[in-house]
Short mmCIF file of C-alpha atoms in Angstrom, two decimals:
data_model
loop_
_atom_site.label_atom_id
_atom_site.label_comp_id
_atom_site.label_asym_id
_atom_site.label_seq_id
_atom_site.Cartn_x
_atom_site.Cartn_y
_atom_site.Cartn_z
CA MET J 27 10.73 -10.53 -8.58
CA GLN J 28 7.59 -10.07 -10.67
CA ALA J 29 5.90 -6.69 -10.66
CA VAL J 30 2.70 -5.95 -8.78
CA ILE J 31 -0.19 -5.43 -11.19
CA PHE J 32 -2.17 -2.22 -10.80
CA ILE J 33 -5.21 -1.85 -13.04
CA PRO J 34 -8.78 -0.48 -13.04
CA ILE J 35 -11.00 -3.41 -12.24
CA THR J 36 -13.09 -2.81 -15.36
CA CYS J 37 -9.93 -3.40 -17.44
CA LEU J 38 -9.10 -6.72 -15.79
CA ARG J 39 -10.56 -8.78 -18.63
CA ARG J 40 -8.35 -6.96 -21.13
CA LEU J 41 -5.25 -7.77 -19.06
CA VAL J 42 -6.10 -11.46 -18.86
CA ILE J 43 -6.64 -11.89 -22.60
CA LYS J 44 -4.27 -9.26 -24.03
CA GLN J 45 -1.07 -10.59 -25.57
CA ASN J 46 0.91 -7.42 -24.77
CA TYR J 47 1.18 -8.61 -21.17
CA VAL J 48 2.22 -12.21 -21.71
CA ALA J 49 3.65 -12.93 -18.25
CA GLU J 50 0.71 -11.35 -16.43
CA SER J 51 -1.81 -13.05 -18.71
CA GLN J 52 -0.21 -16.45 -18.17
CA MET J 53 -0.10 -15.94 -14.40
CA LEU J 54 -3.84 -15.19 -14.32
CA GLN J 55 -4.97 -17.89 -16.74
CA GLY J 56 -7.87 -19.81 -15.24
CA CYS J 57 -8.21 -17.38 -12.34
CA PHE J 58 -11.15 -15.44 -13.78
CA ASP J 59 -14.28 -15.82 -15.84
CA PHE J 60 -16.05 -12.72 -17.15
CA ASP J 61 -19.62 -11.95 -18.12
CA LYS J 62 -20.11 -9.89 -21.26
CA GLU J 63 -22.04 -7.22 -19.37
CA VAL J 64 -20.58 -5.15 -16.53
CA LYS J 65 -22.88 -5.74 -13.57
CA PRO J 66 -22.66 -6.97 -9.96
CA GLY J 67 -20.75 -10.25 -9.93
CA TRP J 68 -19.62 -9.95 -13.56
CA ILE J 69 -16.09 -11.05 -12.61
CA GLN J 70 -15.98 -14.58 -11.22
CA TYR J 71 -12.75 -15.77 -9.63
CA ASP J 72 -11.51 -19.24 -8.74
CA PRO J 73 -10.47 -19.31 -5.03
CA GLN J 74 -8.29 -22.33 -5.75
CA LYS J 75 -6.12 -20.30 -8.13
CA ILE J 76 -6.22 -16.74 -6.76
CA THR J 77 -6.72 -15.33 -3.27
CA VAL J 78 -9.03 -12.31 -3.03
CA LEU J 79 -8.50 -10.47 0.27
CA SER J 80 -10.77 -7.51 -0.44
CA CYS J 81 -13.34 -6.98 -3.15
CA ASN J 82 -16.25 -4.93 -4.42
CA ASP J 83 -19.57 -6.14 -5.81
CA SER J 84 -18.03 -6.82 -9.24
CA LEU J 85 -16.26 -9.91 -7.89
CA ARG J 86 -17.79 -13.18 -6.80
CA PRO J 87 -16.17 -16.57 -6.17
CA MET J 88 -16.59 -19.69 -8.27
CA GLY J 89 -16.62 -22.45 -5.69
CA THR J 90 -15.78 -22.55 -2.00
CA VAL J 91 -13.58 -19.87 -0.47
CA ASN J 92 -11.12 -20.86 2.27
CA ARG J 93 -12.99 -20.63 5.59
CA ASN J 94 -10.34 -18.30 7.03
CA VAL J 95 -10.71 -15.69 4.27
CA ASP J 96 -13.40 -13.02 4.52
CA ALA J 97 -13.00 -10.68 1.54
CA ASN J 98 -15.98 -8.55 2.58
CA LYS J 99 -14.40 -7.80 5.96
CA GLN J 100 -10.90 -7.72 4.40
CA MET J 101 -9.76 -10.18 7.02
CA LEU J 102 -7.76 -13.40 7.30
CA SER J 103 -8.28 -15.47 10.43
CA VAL J 104 -5.18 -17.28 11.74
CA LYS J 105 -5.92 -19.02 15.04
CA ASN J 106 -3.65 -22.07 15.08
CA GLU J 107 -0.84 -23.87 13.26
CA ALA J 108 -3.25 -25.39 10.74
CA ASP J 109 -4.56 -21.92 9.89
CA PHE J 110 -0.99 -20.65 9.60
CA LYS J 111 -0.19 -23.39 7.09
CA ASP J 112 -3.32 -22.43 5.14
CA LEU J 113 -2.16 -18.81 5.20
CA SER J 114 1.23 -19.77 3.77
CA ASP J 115 -0.46 -21.74 1.00
CA ILE J 116 -2.89 -18.89 0.29
CA LEU J 117 -0.05 -16.40 -0.15
CA GLU J 118 1.71 -18.68 -2.63
CA LYS J 119 -1.10 -17.92 -5.09
CA PRO J 120 -1.68 -14.57 -6.80
CA VAL J 121 -3.32 -12.23 -4.27
CA LEU J 122 -5.86 -9.58 -5.27
CA LEU J 123 -6.94 -6.53 -3.30
CA CYS J 124 -9.58 -4.10 -4.50
CA ALA J 125 -8.63 -0.49 -3.67
CA THR J 126 -10.65 2.65 -4.39
CA ARG J 127 -9.12 5.76 -5.95
CA ARG J 128 -11.28 8.78 -5.14
CA HIS J 129 -11.01 11.79 -7.43
CA GLN J 130 -12.23 14.83 -5.57
CA CYS J 131 -12.84 18.27 -7.04
CA PRO J 132 -13.11 20.43 -3.90
CA ASN J 133 -12.37 23.70 -5.69
CA ALA J 134 -14.46 23.12 -8.80
CA LYS J 135 -17.19 25.44 -7.48
CA ILE J 136 -14.81 28.38 -7.90
CA LEU J 137 -15.15 27.99 -11.64
CA CYS J 138 -18.93 28.02 -11.70
CA SER J 139 -19.18 31.82 -11.84
CA ASP J 140 -18.02 31.94 -15.43
CA LEU J 141 -18.87 28.63 -17.10
CA LEU J 142 -18.80 30.02 -20.64
CA SER J 143 -15.12 30.93 -20.38
CA LEU J 144 -14.09 27.44 -19.31
CA GLU J 145 -12.65 24.66 -21.41
CA PRO J 146 -15.06 21.70 -21.83
CA ALA J 147 -13.07 19.54 -19.41
CA GLN J 148 -13.05 22.27 -16.76
CA ARG J 149 -16.75 22.87 -17.31
CA GLU J 150 -17.39 19.19 -16.69
CA LEU J 151 -15.32 19.26 -13.51
CA SER J 152 -17.22 22.28 -12.24
CA SER J 153 -20.46 20.29 -12.21
CA MET J 154 -19.20 17.41 -10.04
CA ASN J 155 -17.64 16.95 -6.63
CA GLY J 156 -15.72 13.83 -7.54
CA PHE J 157 -15.91 10.17 -8.48
CA ASP J 158 -14.49 6.78 -7.47
CA ILE J 159 -12.59 4.21 -9.52
CA ASP J 160 -11.96 0.72 -8.16
CA PHE J 161 -8.55 -0.76 -8.91
CA ALA J 162 -7.40 -4.35 -8.75
CA VAL J 163 -3.99 -4.64 -7.10
CA ILE J 164 -2.61 -8.11 -7.82
CA PHE J 165 0.50 -9.48 -6.13
CA PRO J 166 2.17 -12.33 -8.07
CA PRO J 167 2.63 -15.65 -6.24
CA GLY J 168 4.85 -15.28 -3.19
CA VAL J 169 5.44 -11.52 -3.56
CA LEU J 170 3.07 -10.44 -0.79
CA LYS J 171 4.37 -13.25 1.40
CA ASN J 172 7.92 -11.94 1.04
CA LYS J 173 6.76 -8.41 1.83
CA ILE J 174 5.23 -9.43 5.16
CA ILE J 175 7.70 -12.14 6.14
CA LYS J 176 8.45 -10.48 9.51
CA SER J 177 4.75 -10.30 10.30
CA LEU J 178 4.34 -13.98 9.46
CA LYS J 179 7.13 -14.88 11.89
CA ASN J 180 5.44 -12.74 14.52
CA ILE J 181 2.11 -14.48 13.88
CA ARG J 182 3.67 -17.89 14.42
CA LYS J 183 5.24 -16.68 17.65
CA LYS J 184 1.95 -15.26 18.93
CA ILE J 185 0.12 -18.49 18.11
CA ALA J 186 2.71 -20.50 20.05
CA GLU J 187 2.38 -18.10 23.00
CA ARG J 188 -1.43 -18.16 22.74
CA LYS J 189 -1.60 -14.39 22.57
CA ARG J 190 -4.09 -12.33 20.60
CA PHE J 191 -2.85 -10.28 17.68
CA CYS J 192 -4.19 -8.21 14.82
CA ILE J 193 -1.93 -7.05 11.99
CA ARG J 194 -3.17 -4.41 9.60
CA VAL J 195 -1.39 -4.62 6.24
CA ASP J 196 -1.81 -1.35 4.35
CA ILE J 197 -0.91 -0.62 0.71
CA LYS J 198 -2.03 3.04 0.76
CA HIS J 199 1.52 4.40 0.70
CA MET J 200 2.29 2.22 -2.30
CA MET J 201 -0.76 3.64 -4.07
CA GLN J 202 0.21 7.20 -3.20
CA GLU J 203 3.63 6.62 -4.77
CA LEU J 204 1.81 5.97 -8.05
CA THR J 205 -0.23 9.17 -7.80
CA PRO J 206 1.14 12.25 -9.61
CA THR J 207 2.39 14.88 -7.18
CA GLU J 208 0.02 17.53 -8.52
CA LEU J 209 -2.95 15.32 -7.61
CA GLN J 210 -1.82 14.91 -4.00
CA ASP J 211 -2.42 18.58 -3.14
CA ALA J 212 -5.78 19.02 -1.39
CA GLU J 213 -5.89 22.64 -2.59
CA SER J 214 -5.66 21.75 -6.28
CA LEU J 215 -8.57 21.55 -8.70
CA GLU J 216 -8.36 17.76 -8.56
CA PHE J 217 -7.29 15.76 -5.53
CA VAL J 218 -6.78 11.99 -5.39
CA SER J 219 -7.08 9.91 -2.23
CA TRP J 220 -6.99 6.14 -1.69
CA HIS J 221 -9.46 4.07 0.33
CA ASN J 222 -10.05 0.40 1.21
CA THR J 223 -6.32 -0.24 1.03
CA SER J 224 -5.90 -2.55 4.03
CA PHE J 225 -6.49 -6.11 5.09
CA TRP J 226 -6.12 -7.70 8.53
CA LEU J 227 -4.42 -10.87 9.78
CA THR J 228 -5.79 -11.81 13.19
CA ASN J 229 -6.74 -14.51 15.67
CA HIS J 230 -9.09 -12.09 17.42
CA CYS J 231 -11.23 -9.58 15.52
CA LYS J 232 -10.80 -6.58 13.26
CA PRO J 233 -10.85 -3.22 15.10
CA HIS J 234 -13.87 -0.95 14.80
CA HIS J 235 -12.65 1.69 12.36
CA SER J 236 -14.26 4.80 13.86
CA LEU J 237 -13.51 3.88 17.46
CA MET J 238 -9.94 2.83 16.73
CA TYR J 239 -8.53 4.99 13.95
CA VAL J 240 -10.42 8.31 13.85
CA ASN J 241 -8.43 11.04 15.65
CA GLY J 242 -9.52 14.35 14.17
CA PHE J 243 -10.60 17.50 16.00
CA LEU J 244 -14.25 16.82 15.18
CA PHE J 245 -14.08 13.42 16.84
CA TRP J 246 -12.41 14.52 20.09
CA ALA J 247 -14.05 17.94 20.46
CA VAL J 248 -17.48 18.02 18.82
CA LEU J 249 -18.17 14.34 19.53
CA PHE J 250 -16.55 14.55 22.96
CA PRO J 251 -19.07 12.37 24.87
CA LEU J 252 -18.72 9.58 22.31
CA SER J 253 -14.94 9.79 22.20
CA LEU J 254 -14.59 9.92 25.99
CA PHE J 255 -17.13 7.32 27.07
CA VAL J 256 -17.00 4.91 24.12
CA ALA J 257 -13.87 5.29 21.99
CA LEU J 258 -11.36 5.78 24.79
CA PRO J 259 -12.51 2.74 26.84
CA TYR J 260 -12.65 0.71 23.62
CA ARG J 261 -9.04 1.58 22.76
CA LEU J 262 -7.80 0.89 26.27
CA THR J 263 -9.59 -2.47 26.41
CA ARG J 264 -8.35 -3.36 22.96
CA ARG J 265 -4.77 -2.56 23.95
CA ILE J 266 -5.03 -4.89 26.94
CA LEU J 267 -6.67 -7.78 25.09
CA CYS J 268 -4.91 -7.68 21.72
CA GLU J 269 -1.65 -6.51 20.18
CA ASP J 270 -2.49 -4.34 17.17
CA THR J 271 0.26 -3.59 14.66
CA HIS J 272 0.31 -1.70 11.38
CA VAL J 273 2.44 -2.75 8.41
CA ARG J 274 2.83 -0.31 5.50
CA LEU J 275 3.83 -1.75 2.15
CA GLU J 276 5.78 0.45 -0.23
CA ASN J 277 8.30 0.46 -3.06
CA CYS J 278 6.62 -2.33 -5.00
CA ALA J 279 7.29 -2.44 -8.73
CA GLU J 280 4.07 -1.83 -10.60
CA VAL J 281 2.55 -2.46 -14.00
CA HIS J 282 0.19 0.20 -15.34
CA CYS J 283 -2.44 -1.43 -17.52
CA GLY J 284 -5.13 0.95 -18.71
CA SER J 285 -6.48 3.92 -16.82
#
């Protein structure tokens, strides 16, 4: 099985043209076209050759995207057998997700009392709270399909039974496995977290994130009226109308290309 490609999105052009990664470069030939200047839409992709399930403003399609794919909402609509066949065909192409790695420096302010004694790198960290880097996570043809094969069987069953479903496929755990242990400690000088790591397969609609997934003390205590009169009824109604499931992908082989 080919490895999953994991690369900062600004380095994607280098991967496509660099000879050091022959297999990856060949797999992605014709999938992308790049502008010389990094700007919104500077990476154009061909929807006929690669499926983009989530993206940022660097990516824009060349041509018509499959009507069931909404990369902005990170959602794939699968309402009938024809859509299911389209889904199978879509997953036979390379599949790209755009995930965000957030570098946070929550304890950098501790160092501000004595800037002159700090190393240049530490001094730089003390002046910022953090920054984001967008990564392209590219599954070779068929790899993602094999990873969610049970979910695909369940989708076909739900379609036949005419029941509503929504499957959240999450690669966050896979991304965390690639993060050094020392950067996973929220008390450290630097802390890395992953965001925008999911996409949804559904014949209904994507859940409202705050009303469905937020469960902290602040939400249930400080925002008690909202959580009681809005979120709780929403979750109960959602449970009655639609079967929501969560699939976590992990243990995928990866290729580190740039940083």
